[in-house]
Amino acid sequence: SISFSTSTIILIGIHRFHISIMSQPNVFIKQSQADRYDDVELEHVVIHSNSNPSDVAVEDIIIAPDGIDDAAGAKKERRSMAASLLVNKKAAAAAAISVFGACAITGASIIGAEQKRQQKNALAAITSDNSSNSKSGKSASAPFCETEPDSFAVNCGDYFANETVVLTKDILCTDNVTDVRPVALKRINAAIKLEGADAIIDCQGHTISQLTSKYAPHCDRRPGPSFYDTILRRQMKQECDLFYQGGIWLVGGATAINCNVENFYDGYLIEKGGEVQKSDASRNRDGVEILDDSGSTTRISDMYLHNNGVGIRMGTPSGMNTVIIEDVTSKYNVGDGMALRNVDITVKDSTTSYNGQSGITIIGEEAAWPTKVTFEGTVSSHHNKIDGIDVGDRINAITLTPPWYAQVIVKGVLNTYLNGKDGLFIYEEVDMQDMYVGDLSFTVEAGGSVNSCNNNEFDIFNNGTVNFVDEGMDGYTCDDLDGSGSGFPVCVPCPACN
């Protein structure tokens, strides 16, 4: 049953139909068959097919302006597409929506995808107040004419392989965890996934986010093993109300640039290497999570990570990986500014501050792949609630056996000051000297320096086994030293504050 109120509708090319009419003046329905036209004045029409639906062909449904009383005239008018198809645009829009969007015609396939796209263009022309229309009421352009579709219509859940994607607007994902079977929630997913070294998404400053009733940074459910379907992931999504785990998922060297990502478990999820640059992440459980495979390289540069659970987090390493973090600010996060664990990490010209736990946590690993971090340029960690920099492992201590192996090399300037507890804290089960795993140490190279001053408790607190090395002169600056571990640096006193 179709209801019409104020416009003229023309059905062209209908055959073998029985039309039941509840007559009310206002609207004309014109039936075209073998060049015969019969006008019927009506308001309500019920169309029944007398044949198999596949035999029915409804070529077109169009809105004709007043004064056009035959199909040929309507077709001609459609081609020119007058902007003022009806005198009353609001009435026309209502009629068009009734026909194009809400009608159900039993036994008929109304329009193909291309016709539907053209009719949407027509509706936009009807309802717009475009001042560029000519005096005759004709639109300067013809919405019914063939146009090239957008290169990429980006939608939530899309996947792109070795393609360049450019966003022209924000993307808001409204998928709900209650709308799918629970088994589907076990799978890792993302709002946008890109794969391949030639895959690039340029968000042009636009934001990718999802609706959620929870605050993602407070989600305390881990999704379990990275790429397996797990009950833990389903529980995380349900309890934290996060349909998509990742905002942007980069695989195999893909790149994201000029993006803002909000309200996901992982703002940027990087697998087998990738690059994020000139981008922001906020209100995610992890701003960036790096899940590298052996031999991959990940670059994080010119990023602002704020108000996440953790700014940057790295998964368990599985081989020789390279991670480069440069010109990154990570602040106001609920947990750590950066949680680093990998074989080859470089942090350059970056700052962590005002985080709810430590600024930078270096997570020691097993002897097979000790965590190695190199600081270059100027790196500062200050005003964090706990420590500026700590070296240890809070996660693996539950399931694996210590000690945890780590190495730190300072080539530039490493500042840690005004933190809530210690400037540099090293856990008791950390080994930074064992010859067995490669002559580990905490080393300041010639020309480099570690400056740990004016922290609330201690500037350097060592409970572990550490070989502090100063390859130059006066590489360490600190005042208060403590801890039960073996090995302490020789420090130059901190300068007095004015």
CSV table of N, CA, C and O in Angstrom, one decimal, residues 371-415:
chain,number,residue,atom,x,y,z
A,371,THR,N,64.6,-6.5,26.4
A,371,THR,CA,64.1,-5.2,25.9
A,371,THR,C,65.3,-4.2,25.9
A,371,THR,O,66.1,-4.1,26.8
A,372,LYS,N,65.5,-3.6,24.7
A,372,LYS,CA,66.6,-2.6,24.5
A,372,LYS,C,66.0,-1.3,24.1
A,372,LYS,O,65.4,-1.2,23.0
A,373,VAL,N,66.3,-0.2,24.8
A,373,VAL,CA,65.8,1.1,24.5
A,373,VAL,C,66.9,2.1,24.4
A,373,VAL,O,67.8,2.1,25.3
A,374,THR,N,66.9,2.9,23.3
A,374,THR,CA,67.9,3.9,23.1
A,374,THR,C,67.2,5.3,23.1
A,374,THR,O,66.2,5.5,22.4
A,375,PHE,N,67.7,6.2,23.9
A,375,PHE,CA,67.2,7.6,24.0
A,375,PHE,C,68.1,8.5,23.2
A,375,PHE,O,69.3,8.6,23.4
A,376,GLU,N,67.5,9.2,22.2
A,376,GLU,CA,68.2,10.2,21.4
A,376,GLU,C,67.5,11.5,21.5
A,376,GLU,O,66.3,11.7,21.9
A,377,GLY,N,68.3,12.6,21.1
A,377,GLY,CA,67.7,13.9,21.2
A,377,GLY,C,67.5,14.3,22.6
A,377,GLY,O,68.2,13.9,23.5
A,378,THR,N,66.4,15.0,22.9
A,378,THR,CA,66.0,15.3,24.3
A,378,THR,C,64.7,14.6,24.6
A,378,THR,O,63.6,14.8,24.0
A,379,VAL,N,64.7,13.8,25.6
A,379,VAL,CA,63.5,13.1,26.1
A,379,VAL,C,63.3,13.4,27.5
A,379,VAL,O,64.2,13.3,28.4
A,380,SER,N,62.1,13.9,27.8
A,380,SER,CA,61.8,14.3,29.2
A,380,SER,C,60.5,13.6,29.7
A,380,SER,O,59.6,13.4,29.0
A,381,SER,N,60.6,13.2,31.0
A,381,SER,CA,59.5,12.6,31.7
A,381,SER,C,59.3,13.3,33.1
A,381,SER,O,60.2,13.2,33.9
A,382,HIS,N,58.2,14.0,33.2
A,382,HIS,CA,58.1,14.9,34.4
A,382,HIS,C,56.6,15.0,34.8
A,382,HIS,O,55.7,14.7,34.1
A,383,HIS,N,56.4,15.3,36.1
A,383,HIS,CA,55.1,15.5,36.7
A,383,HIS,C,54.2,14.3,36.5
A,383,HIS,O,53.0,14.4,36.3
A,384,ASN,N,54.7,13.1,36.5
A,384,ASN,CA,53.9,11.9,36.5
A,384,ASN,C,53.6,11.4,37.9
A,384,ASN,O,54.4,11.7,38.8
A,385,LYS,N,52.5,10.8,38.1
A,385,LYS,CA,52.0,10.4,39.4
A,385,LYS,C,53.0,9.5,40.2
A,385,LYS,O,53.2,9.6,41.4
A,386,ILE,N,53.6,8.5,39.5
A,386,ILE,CA,54.5,7.6,40.1
A,386,ILE,C,55.9,7.9,39.7
A,386,ILE,O,56.5,8.8,40.4
A,387,ASP,N,56.5,7.3,38.8
A,387,ASP,CA,57.9,7.5,38.4
A,387,ASP,C,58.0,8.1,37.1
A,387,ASP,O,57.2,8.0,36.2
A,388,GLY,N,59.2,8.8,36.9
A,388,GLY,CA,59.5,9.3,35.6
A,388,GLY,C,59.8,8.2,34.6
A,388,GLY,O,59.2,8.1,33.5
A,389,ILE,N,60.7,7.3,35.0
A,389,ILE,CA,61.1,6.1,34.2
A,389,ILE,C,61.2,5.0,35.2
A,389,ILE,O,61.9,5.1,36.2
A,390,ASP,N,60.5,3.9,34.9
A,390,ASP,CA,60.8,2.7,35.6
A,390,ASP,C,61.2,1.5,34.7
A,390,ASP,O,60.7,1.4,33.6
A,391,VAL,N,62.0,0.6,35.2
A,391,VAL,CA,62.4,-0.6,34.5
A,391,VAL,C,62.0,-1.8,35.3
A,391,VAL,O,62.4,-2.0,36.5
A,392,GLY,N,61.2,-2.6,34.7
A,392,GLY,CA,60.7,-3.8,35.4
A,392,GLY,C,59.7,-4.6,34.6
A,392,GLY,O,59.7,-4.5,33.4
A,393,ASP,N,58.8,-5.3,35.2
A,393,ASP,CA,57.8,-6.1,34.6
A,393,ASP,C,56.7,-6.4,35.6
A,393,ASP,O,56.9,-7.1,36.6
A,394,ARG,N,55.5,-5.8,35.3
A,394,ARG,CA,54.4,-6.0,36.2
A,394,ARG,C,53.4,-7.1,35.7
A,394,ARG,O,52.6,-7.5,36.4
A,395,ILE,N,53.6,-7.4,34.4
A,395,ILE,CA,52.7,-8.4,33.8
A,395,ILE,C,53.2,-9.8,33.8
A,395,ILE,O,52.6,-10.7,34.4
A,396,ASN,N,54.4,-10.0,33.2
A,396,ASN,CA,54.9,-11.3,33.1
A,396,ASN,C,55.3,-12.0,34.4
A,396,ASN,O,55.4,-13.2,34.5
A,397,ALA,N,55.4,-11.2,35.5
A,397,ALA,CA,55.7,-11.8,36.8
A,397,ALA,C,54.7,-12.8,37.3
A,397,ALA,O,54.9,-13.6,38.1
A,398,ILE,N,53.5,-12.7,36.7
A,398,ILE,CA,52.4,-13.6,37.1
A,398,ILE,C,52.6,-14.9,36.4
A,398,ILE,O,52.3,-16.0,37.1
A,399,THR,N,53.1,-15.0,35.2
A,399,THR,CA,53.1,-16.3,34.5
A,399,THR,C,54.5,-16.8,34.2
A,399,THR,O,54.6,-18.0,33.9
A,400,LEU,N,55.5,-16.0,34.2
A,400,LEU,CA,56.8,-16.4,33.8
A,400,LEU,C,57.8,-16.2,35.0
A,400,LEU,O,57.4,-15.7,36.0
A,401,THR,N,59.0,-16.7,34.8
A,401,THR,CA,60.0,-16.7,35.9
A,401,THR,C,61.0,-15.6,35.6
A,401,THR,O,61.6,-15.6,34.6
A,402,PRO,N,61.3,-14.8,36.6
A,402,PRO,CA,62.3,-13.8,36.5
A,402,PRO,C,63.7,-14.4,36.5
A,402,PRO,O,63.8,-15.6,36.8
A,403,PRO,N,64.8,-13.7,36.2
A,403,PRO,CA,64.8,-12.3,36.1
A,403,PRO,C,64.4,-11.8,34.7
A,403,PRO,O,64.2,-12.5,33.8
A,404,TRP,N,64.2,-10.4,34.7
A,404,TRP,CA,63.8,-9.8,33.4
A,404,TRP,C,65.0,-9.0,32.9
A,404,TRP,O,65.6,-8.2,33.7
A,405,TYR,N,65.2,-9.1,31.7
A,405,TYR,CA,66.5,-8.5,31.1
A,405,TYR,C,66.1,-7.3,30.3
A,405,TYR,O,65.2,-7.2,29.5
A,406,ALA,N,67.0,-6.3,30.5
A,406,ALA,CA,66.7,-5.0,29.8
A,406,ALA,C,68.1,-4.2,29.6
A,406,ALA,O,69.0,-4.5,30.4
A,407,GLN,N,68.1,-3.4,28.6
A,407,GLN,CA,69.3,-2.5,28.4
A,407,GLN,C,68.8,-1.1,28.0
A,407,GLN,O,67.9,-1.0,27.2
A,408,VAL,N,69.5,-0.1,28.6
A,408,VAL,CA,69.2,1.3,28.2
A,408,VAL,C,70.5,1.9,27.8
A,408,VAL,O,71.5,1.8,28.5
A,409,ILE,N,70.4,2.7,26.6
A,409,ILE,CA,71.5,3.4,26.1
A,409,ILE,C,71.0,4.9,25.9
A,409,ILE,O,70.0,5.1,25.2
A,410,VAL,N,71.7,5.8,26.5
A,410,VAL,CA,71.3,7.2,26.4
A,410,VAL,C,72.4,7.9,25.5
A,410,VAL,O,73.5,8.1,25.9
A,411,LYS,N,72.0,8.3,24.4
A,411,LYS,CA,72.9,9.0,23.4
A,411,LYS,C,72.6,10.5,23.5
A,411,LYS,O,73.5,11.3,23.1
A,412,GLY,N,71.5,10.9,23.9
A,412,GLY,CA,71.1,12.3,24.0
A,412,GLY,C,71.0,12.8,25.4
A,412,GLY,O,71.8,12.4,26.3
A,413,VAL,N,69.9,13.5,25.7
A,413,VAL,CA,69.6,14.0,27.0
A,413,VAL,C,68.3,13.4,27.5
A,413,VAL,O,67.3,13.5,26.9
A,414,LEU,N,68.4,12.7,28.7
A,414,LEU,CA,67.3,12.1,29.3
A,414,LEU,C,67.0,12.8,30.6
A,414,LEU,O,67.8,12.7,31.6
A,415,ASN,N,65.9,13.5,30.7
A,415,ASN,CA,65.5,14.3,31.8
A,415,ASN,C,64.3,13.6,32.5
A,415,ASN,O,63.3,13.2,31.9
